[in-house]
Amino acid sequence: MSEVIDGKKFAEGLRQRIAQAVTDLSRQHRITPGLAVVLVGENPASQVYVRNKSRQTREAGMESFEFRLSADTSEHELVGLVERLNNDPKVHGILVQLPLPGHIAEEKVVNMISVEKDVDGFHVENVGKLSIGEDSLVPCTPAGCIMLLKDRLGDLSGKRAVVIGRSNIVGKPVSMLLLRHHCTVTIAHSRTRNLPEVCREADIVVAAAGVPEMVKDDWIKPGAVVIDVGINRVDSGEGKGRLVGDVDYEKVADVAGALTPVPGGVGPMTIACLLRNTLIATCRQVGVTVPDCIA
Ligand code: NAD
């Protein structure tokens, strides 16, 4: 049986270290990090995410500013709010919850967020900086995957990594981060041929395809570390849903060296890394060294 990579526990520890760093920041520099979260419309999943983000922000000792706008908010109004938040010194991080309603151009809004406050790391300038290896705000879920991998493996240098998925939110940024850590990276996607064979080469598999339980035991090299990013709700009979990842957990657990469960693996790391990004953004904006304890 493989080792379970307990993302929930790791994220709790990270959140505690962040909370301590926030206390130190406010004692030593009289600064409280502030995160603004903007939600447009009534998407139920987004409402849950926003509620959790705001709660955990407050629990970490940061200020949480929540903006809930109606689904018919115009692009102009939303851009106006983003501009106000860009200029508000109490706000160090801005997150506009995606997806936005169809009449609003997501890219335009995301790229209006000040680069220094873009705690989701989706601004085109932060994406560019990540790809050329400059310091930037890095997308939260990919950052969480790398923290779990480094915790399990230490040095990632020279490892063969296969990332399944090439989205801008997960697949591409996690690949860039693996490259930054000197892995040999293959990015697989829906047109990749012989995917099981490609995966069998890997010391590290990151599954982010959004296909329930697609990664099977015979895709995995014995001892490989498997990070399951997928969150899929499947019918478990009697109309009840249950969450599964992109990895067939029970089977892969017999082969992998270590594996993240779903839920309780990568998921909890995402909000913890959002808080981490907010702290990093605050430190950079006020000219304070980012504490080592959140590295
Ligand atoms: P996406 O739909 O934007 O991208 C999916 C990618 O997977 C695409 O690049 C596609 O080419 C590839 N793909 C699809 N089917 C494939 C197949 N059969 N074989 C190989 N590649 C295939 O999805 P996303 O936003 O990157 O999210 C991926 C998964 O991760 C989803 O399940 C999502 O819910 C989950 N997710 C989890 C978190 C978290 O916090 N844990 C955050 C973001 C996304």
Short mmCIF file of C-alpha atoms and ligand atoms in Angstrom, two decimals:
data_model
loop_
_atom_site.label_atom_id
_atom_site.label_comp_id
_atom_site.label_asym_id
_atom_site.label_seq_id
_atom_site.Cartn_x
_atom_site.Cartn_y
_atom_site.Cartn_z
CA MET A 1 0.00 0.00 0.00
CA SER A 2 1.21 3.47 -0.81
CA GLU A 3 1.63 6.29 1.66
CA VAL A 4 -1.33 8.65 1.85
CA ILE A 5 -0.30 12.26 1.27
CA ASP A 6 -2.48 14.06 3.79
CA GLY A 7 -3.16 17.43 2.16
CA LYS A 8 -5.68 18.38 4.82
CA LYS A 9 -3.10 18.04 7.58
CA PHE A 10 -0.38 19.78 5.56
CA ALA A 11 -2.76 22.65 4.73
CA GLU A 12 -3.69 23.04 8.42
CA GLY A 13 -0.01 23.33 9.34
CA LEU A 14 0.56 25.86 6.56
CA ARG A 15 -2.44 27.93 7.66
CA GLN A 16 -1.09 27.96 11.24
CA ARG A 17 2.31 29.18 10.04
CA ILE A 18 0.60 31.86 7.96
CA ALA A 19 -1.50 32.97 10.96
CA GLN A 20 1.67 33.29 13.06
CA ALA A 21 3.36 35.31 10.33
CA VAL A 22 0.28 37.57 10.10
CA THR A 23 0.44 38.16 13.89
CA ASP A 24 4.16 39.03 13.62
CA LEU A 25 3.50 41.38 10.70
CA SER A 26 0.84 43.29 12.55
CA ARG A 27 2.94 43.47 15.77
CA GLN A 28 6.15 44.53 14.08
CA HIS A 29 4.83 46.64 11.20
CA ARG A 30 1.20 47.44 12.11
CA ILE A 31 0.01 45.89 8.87
CA THR A 32 -2.90 43.51 8.46
CA PRO A 33 -3.07 41.69 5.11
CA GLY A 34 -6.40 42.23 3.35
CA LEU A 35 -7.98 39.95 0.75
CA ALA A 36 -10.90 41.10 -1.40
CA VAL A 37 -13.03 38.39 -2.98
CA VAL A 38 -15.53 39.36 -5.67
CA LEU A 39 -18.40 37.07 -6.62
CA VAL A 40 -20.73 37.89 -9.51
CA GLY A 41 -23.98 35.93 -9.72
CA GLU A 42 -25.31 32.96 -7.81
CA ASN A 43 -23.30 29.94 -8.97
CA PRO A 44 -23.80 27.58 -5.96
CA ALA A 45 -20.28 26.08 -6.11
CA SER A 46 -18.74 29.57 -6.29
CA GLN A 47 -20.81 30.68 -3.29
CA VAL A 48 -19.41 27.80 -1.23
CA TYR A 49 -15.82 28.56 -2.35
CA VAL A 50 -16.20 32.26 -1.53
CA ARG A 51 -17.68 31.54 1.89
CA ASN A 52 -14.80 29.16 2.72
CA LYS A 53 -12.18 31.59 1.43
CA SER A 54 -13.57 34.44 3.53
CA ARG A 55 -13.82 32.30 6.67
CA GLN A 56 -10.28 30.95 6.37
CA THR A 57 -8.96 34.45 5.60
CA ARG A 58 -10.41 35.74 8.87
CA GLU A 59 -9.18 32.67 10.78
CA ALA A 60 -5.65 33.47 9.58
CA GLY A 61 -5.98 36.93 11.14
CA MET A 62 -6.31 38.73 7.80
CA GLU A 63 -9.02 41.16 6.78
CA SER A 64 -11.61 39.75 4.42
CA PHE A 65 -13.53 42.05 2.08
CA GLU A 66 -16.37 40.28 0.33
CA PHE A 67 -18.26 41.72 -2.64
CA ARG A 68 -21.35 39.87 -3.86
CA LEU A 69 -22.69 41.39 -7.06
CA SER A 70 -25.85 40.44 -8.93
CA ALA A 71 -25.64 38.31 -12.09
CA ASP A 72 -26.63 41.30 -14.26
CA THR A 73 -23.68 43.44 -13.11
CA SER A 74 -22.10 45.04 -16.18
CA GLU A 75 -18.47 44.55 -17.17
CA HIS A 76 -18.02 48.30 -16.72
CA GLU A 77 -19.25 48.14 -13.10
CA LEU A 78 -17.03 45.16 -12.31
CA VAL A 79 -13.98 46.82 -13.82
CA GLY A 80 -14.81 49.93 -11.76
CA LEU A 81 -14.82 47.85 -8.56
CA VAL A 82 -11.51 46.17 -9.48
CA GLU A 83 -9.97 49.62 -10.07
CA ARG A 84 -11.17 50.82 -6.67
CA LEU A 85 -9.69 47.73 -5.01
CA ASN A 86 -6.41 48.19 -6.91
CA ASN A 87 -6.14 51.65 -5.33
CA ASP A 88 -7.23 50.65 -1.82
CA PRO A 89 -4.17 50.35 0.46
CA LYS A 90 -6.06 48.05 2.88
CA VAL A 91 -6.50 45.50 0.09
CA HIS A 92 -3.34 43.51 -0.70
CA GLY A 93 -4.94 40.68 -2.66
CA ILE A 94 -7.85 40.62 -5.12
CA LEU A 95 -9.63 37.51 -6.31
CA VAL A 96 -12.47 37.61 -8.80
CA GLN A 97 -14.23 34.27 -8.52
CA LEU A 98 -14.48 32.48 -11.89
CA PRO A 99 -16.49 31.65 -13.90
CA LEU A 100 -18.05 35.06 -14.57
CA PRO A 101 -21.43 35.41 -16.30
CA GLY A 102 -21.21 35.11 -20.10
CA HIS A 103 -21.64 38.84 -20.84
CA ILE A 104 -18.40 39.69 -18.99
CA ALA A 105 -15.02 39.09 -20.64
CA GLU A 106 -13.08 37.14 -17.97
CA GLU A 107 -9.68 37.84 -19.48
CA LYS A 108 -10.28 41.57 -19.52
CA VAL A 109 -11.33 41.65 -15.86
CA VAL A 110 -8.49 39.37 -14.69
CA ASN A 111 -5.94 41.53 -16.51
CA MET A 112 -7.36 44.68 -14.87
CA ILE A 113 -6.30 43.37 -11.45
CA SER A 114 -3.05 44.95 -10.33
CA VAL A 115 -0.22 42.44 -10.95
CA GLU A 116 0.97 42.83 -7.35
CA LYS A 117 -2.51 42.03 -5.97
CA ASP A 118 -3.31 39.15 -8.35
CA VAL A 119 -3.37 36.39 -5.71
CA ASP A 120 -4.88 33.88 -8.16
CA GLY A 121 -1.81 34.33 -10.39
CA PHE A 122 -3.93 34.46 -13.55
CA HIS A 123 -2.87 37.92 -14.78
CA VAL A 124 -1.04 37.57 -18.07
CA GLU A 125 2.03 39.26 -16.59
CA ASN A 126 2.20 36.77 -13.71
CA VAL A 127 1.72 33.90 -16.19
CA GLY A 128 4.60 35.28 -18.27
CA LYS A 129 6.84 35.70 -15.23
CA LEU A 130 6.17 32.12 -14.16
CA SER A 131 7.16 30.85 -17.59
CA ILE A 132 10.43 32.80 -17.66
CA GLY A 133 11.23 31.85 -14.05
CA GLU A 134 10.85 35.30 -12.47
CA ASP A 135 9.34 35.85 -9.02
CA SER A 136 5.58 36.15 -9.38
CA LEU A 137 2.30 35.25 -7.73
CA VAL A 138 1.79 31.60 -8.67
CA PRO A 139 -1.66 29.97 -9.14
CA CYS A 140 -2.83 28.38 -5.89
CA THR A 141 -3.66 24.77 -6.82
CA PRO A 142 -0.37 24.22 -8.72
CA ALA A 143 1.58 25.81 -5.85
CA GLY A 144 -0.17 23.40 -3.46
CA CYS A 145 0.76 20.38 -5.63
CA ILE A 146 4.44 21.38 -5.56
CA MET A 147 4.45 21.90 -1.78
CA LEU A 148 3.05 18.39 -1.28
CA LEU A 149 5.59 16.91 -3.71
CA LYS A 150 8.53 18.67 -2.08
CA ASP A 151 7.34 17.56 1.34
CA ARG A 152 7.22 13.94 0.16
CA LEU A 153 10.26 13.82 -2.14
CA GLY A 154 12.53 16.66 -1.07
CA ASP A 155 14.61 17.52 -4.11
CA LEU A 156 12.60 17.08 -7.33
CA SER A 157 15.62 17.60 -9.56
CA GLY A 158 15.91 15.12 -12.45
CA LYS A 159 12.58 13.40 -11.74
CA ARG A 160 10.42 12.46 -14.70
CA ALA A 161 7.04 14.13 -14.32
CA VAL A 162 3.90 13.61 -16.38
CA VAL A 163 1.11 16.18 -16.03
CA ILE A 164 -2.25 15.10 -17.42
CA GLY A 165 -4.10 18.26 -18.49
CA ARG A 166 -3.00 21.51 -20.11
CA SER A 167 -5.42 24.05 -18.66
CA ASN A 168 -4.25 27.55 -17.78
CA ILE A 169 -5.45 27.05 -14.21
CA VAL A 170 -3.74 23.75 -13.38
CA GLY A 171 -1.94 21.80 -16.10
CA LYS A 172 0.28 24.50 -17.61
CA PRO A 173 1.29 26.28 -14.37
CA VAL A 174 2.02 23.02 -12.53
CA SER A 175 4.19 21.97 -15.49
CA MET A 176 6.09 25.28 -15.34
CA LEU A 177 6.67 24.82 -11.61
CA LEU A 178 7.92 21.25 -12.08
CA LEU A 179 10.28 22.56 -14.74
CA ARG A 180 11.45 25.25 -12.33
CA HIS A 181 12.25 22.43 -9.89
CA HIS A 182 14.34 20.75 -12.59
CA CYS A 183 11.98 17.90 -13.45
CA THR A 184 11.82 16.48 -16.96
CA VAL A 185 8.22 17.32 -17.77
CA THR A 186 5.75 15.82 -20.22
CA ILE A 187 2.42 17.61 -20.59
CA ALA A 188 -0.26 15.14 -21.68
CA HIS A 189 -3.76 16.10 -22.80
CA SER A 190 -6.84 14.79 -24.55
CA ARG A 191 -4.94 14.24 -27.84
CA THR A 192 -1.97 12.45 -26.28
CA ARG A 193 -1.38 9.01 -27.77
CA ASN A 194 -0.66 6.00 -25.55
CA LEU A 195 -1.28 7.92 -22.34
CA PRO A 196 -0.86 4.85 -20.06
CA GLU A 197 2.55 4.21 -21.61
CA VAL A 198 3.55 7.87 -21.22
CA CYS A 199 2.50 7.79 -17.54
CA ARG A 200 4.44 4.58 -16.83
CA GLU A 201 7.67 6.52 -17.46
CA ALA A 202 6.93 8.95 -14.66
CA ASP A 203 8.35 9.27 -11.15
CA ILE A 204 5.65 11.90 -10.56
CA VAL A 205 2.15 11.91 -12.08
CA VAL A 206 -0.07 14.96 -11.66
CA ALA A 207 -3.60 14.16 -12.83
CA ALA A 208 -5.70 17.23 -13.75
CA ALA A 209 -8.03 16.11 -16.52
CA GLY A 210 -11.41 16.24 -14.83
CA VAL A 211 -12.19 12.64 -15.85
CA PRO A 212 -13.37 10.47 -12.94
CA GLU A 213 -10.92 7.68 -11.98
CA MET A 214 -9.24 7.54 -15.39
CA VAL A 215 -5.72 6.84 -14.11
CA LYS A 216 -5.43 3.08 -13.49
CA ASP A 217 -2.90 0.97 -11.59
CA ASP A 218 -1.19 -0.28 -14.77
CA TRP A 219 -0.45 3.36 -15.75
CA ILE A 220 1.78 3.83 -12.73
CA LYS A 221 5.42 2.87 -12.27
CA PRO A 222 5.82 1.08 -8.91
CA GLY A 223 6.83 3.64 -6.28
CA ALA A 224 5.81 6.72 -8.28
CA VAL A 225 4.22 9.67 -6.48
CA VAL A 226 0.72 10.50 -7.71
CA ILE A 227 -0.96 13.86 -7.15
CA ASP A 228 -4.67 13.80 -7.94
CA VAL A 229 -6.03 17.27 -8.67
CA GLY A 230 -9.36 16.10 -10.08
CA ILE A 231 -12.59 16.79 -8.24
CA ASN A 232 -15.49 14.98 -9.87
CA ARG A 233 -18.95 14.36 -8.48
CA VAL A 234 -20.25 10.95 -9.53
CA ASP A 235 -23.55 9.27 -8.85
CA SER A 236 -23.18 6.69 -6.09
CA GLY A 237 -26.74 5.39 -6.47
CA GLU A 238 -29.99 6.49 -4.82
CA GLY A 239 -29.44 9.94 -6.29
CA LYS A 240 -26.51 10.52 -3.94
CA GLY A 241 -23.28 11.98 -5.24
CA ARG A 242 -19.76 11.32 -4.04
CA LEU A 243 -16.49 13.02 -4.87
CA VAL A 244 -13.78 11.14 -6.73
CA GLY A 245 -10.52 12.25 -8.29
CA ASP A 246 -9.00 11.55 -11.69
CA VAL A 247 -7.18 8.57 -10.19
CA ASP A 248 -8.68 5.16 -9.44
CA TYR A 249 -7.55 5.46 -5.82
CA GLU A 250 -8.11 1.92 -4.54
CA LYS A 251 -6.19 0.31 -7.40
CA VAL A 252 -3.42 2.89 -7.76
CA ALA A 253 -2.78 2.76 -3.98
CA ASP A 254 -1.40 -0.78 -4.49
CA VAL A 255 1.31 0.45 -6.87
CA ALA A 256 2.18 4.08 -6.14
CA GLY A 257 4.77 5.05 -3.54
CA ALA A 258 2.53 7.87 -2.34
CA LEU A 259 -0.81 9.24 -3.40
CA THR A 260 -3.15 12.13 -2.56
CA PRO A 261 -6.75 11.19 -1.68
CA VAL A 262 -9.86 12.99 -2.93
CA PRO A 263 -11.18 14.68 -0.89
CA GLY A 264 -8.44 15.67 1.55
CA GLY A 265 -5.48 15.87 -0.82
CA VAL A 266 -4.87 18.81 -3.14
CA GLY A 267 -8.24 20.50 -2.43
CA PRO A 268 -7.40 21.90 1.04
CA MET A 269 -4.05 23.16 -0.29
CA THR A 270 -5.75 25.55 -2.70
CA ILE A 271 -7.20 27.94 -0.10
CA ALA A 272 -4.10 27.60 2.11
CA CYS A 273 -2.01 28.72 -0.90
CA LEU A 274 -4.42 31.60 -1.54
CA LEU A 275 -3.71 32.83 2.01
CA ARG A 276 -0.01 32.25 1.40
CA ASN A 277 -0.19 34.35 -1.79
CA THR A 278 -2.03 37.10 0.11
CA LEU A 279 0.72 37.17 2.72
CA ILE A 280 3.44 37.17 0.02
CA ALA A 281 1.65 39.97 -1.87
CA THR A 282 1.32 42.03 1.34
CA CYS A 283 4.99 41.62 2.24
CA ARG A 284 6.11 42.63 -1.25
CA GLN A 285 3.78 45.65 -1.33
CA VAL A 286 5.00 47.00 1.99
CA GLY A 287 8.66 46.07 1.49
CA VAL A 288 8.93 43.40 4.21
CA THR A 289 10.83 40.11 3.69
CA VAL A 290 8.51 37.16 3.05
CA PRO A 291 8.88 34.85 6.11
CA ASP A 292 10.79 31.59 5.46
CA CYS A 293 8.19 29.57 7.39
CA ILE A 294 5.75 29.72 4.47
CA ALA A 295 8.33 28.75 1.80
P1 NAD B 1 -10.06 21.77 -17.74
O1 NAD B 1 -11.30 21.09 -18.19
O2 NAD B 1 -9.87 23.21 -17.97
O3 NAD B 1 -8.81 21.01 -18.39
C1 NAD B 1 -8.75 19.62 -18.47
C2 NAD B 1 -7.52 19.21 -19.24
O4 NAD B 1 -7.45 17.79 -19.23
C3 NAD B 1 -7.51 19.65 -20.68
O5 NAD B 1 -6.26 20.22 -20.98
C4 NAD B 1 -7.71 18.37 -21.49
O6 NAD B 1 -6.93 18.33 -22.66
C5 NAD B 1 -7.23 17.28 -20.54
N1 NAD B 1 -8.01 16.07 -20.70
C6 NAD B 1 -9.36 15.94 -20.70
N2 NAD B 1 -9.70 14.65 -20.92
C7 NAD B 1 -8.55 13.95 -21.05
C8 NAD B 1 -8.24 12.59 -21.30
N3 NAD B 1 -9.20 11.69 -21.43
N4 NAD B 1 -6.96 12.26 -21.38
C9 NAD B 1 -5.97 13.16 -21.24
N5 NAD B 1 -6.21 14.46 -21.01
C10 NAD B 1 -7.47 14.86 -20.91
O7 NAD B 1 -9.93 21.41 -16.18
P2 NAD B 1 -9.07 22.11 -15.01
O8 NAD B 1 -9.68 23.40 -14.61
O9 NAD B 1 -7.64 22.05 -15.33
O10 NAD B 1 -9.38 21.07 -13.83
C11 NAD B 1 -9.02 19.71 -13.91
C12 NAD B 1 -9.59 18.97 -12.74
O11 NAD B 1 -9.04 19.50 -11.54
C13 NAD B 1 -11.10 19.09 -12.57
O12 NAD B 1 -11.60 17.89 -12.04
C14 NAD B 1 -11.26 20.20 -11.58
O13 NAD B 1 -12.46 20.11 -10.84
C15 NAD B 1 -10.07 19.96 -10.69
N6 NAD B 1 -9.58 21.14 -9.99
C16 NAD B 1 -9.32 20.99 -8.67
C17 NAD B 1 -8.82 22.06 -7.95
C18 NAD B 1 -8.51 21.88 -6.50
O14 NAD B 1 -8.53 22.80 -5.74
N7 NAD B 1 -8.18 20.66 -6.08
C19 NAD B 1 -8.60 23.28 -8.56
C20 NAD B 1 -8.84 23.40 -9.93
C21 NAD B 1 -9.33 22.30 -10.63
#
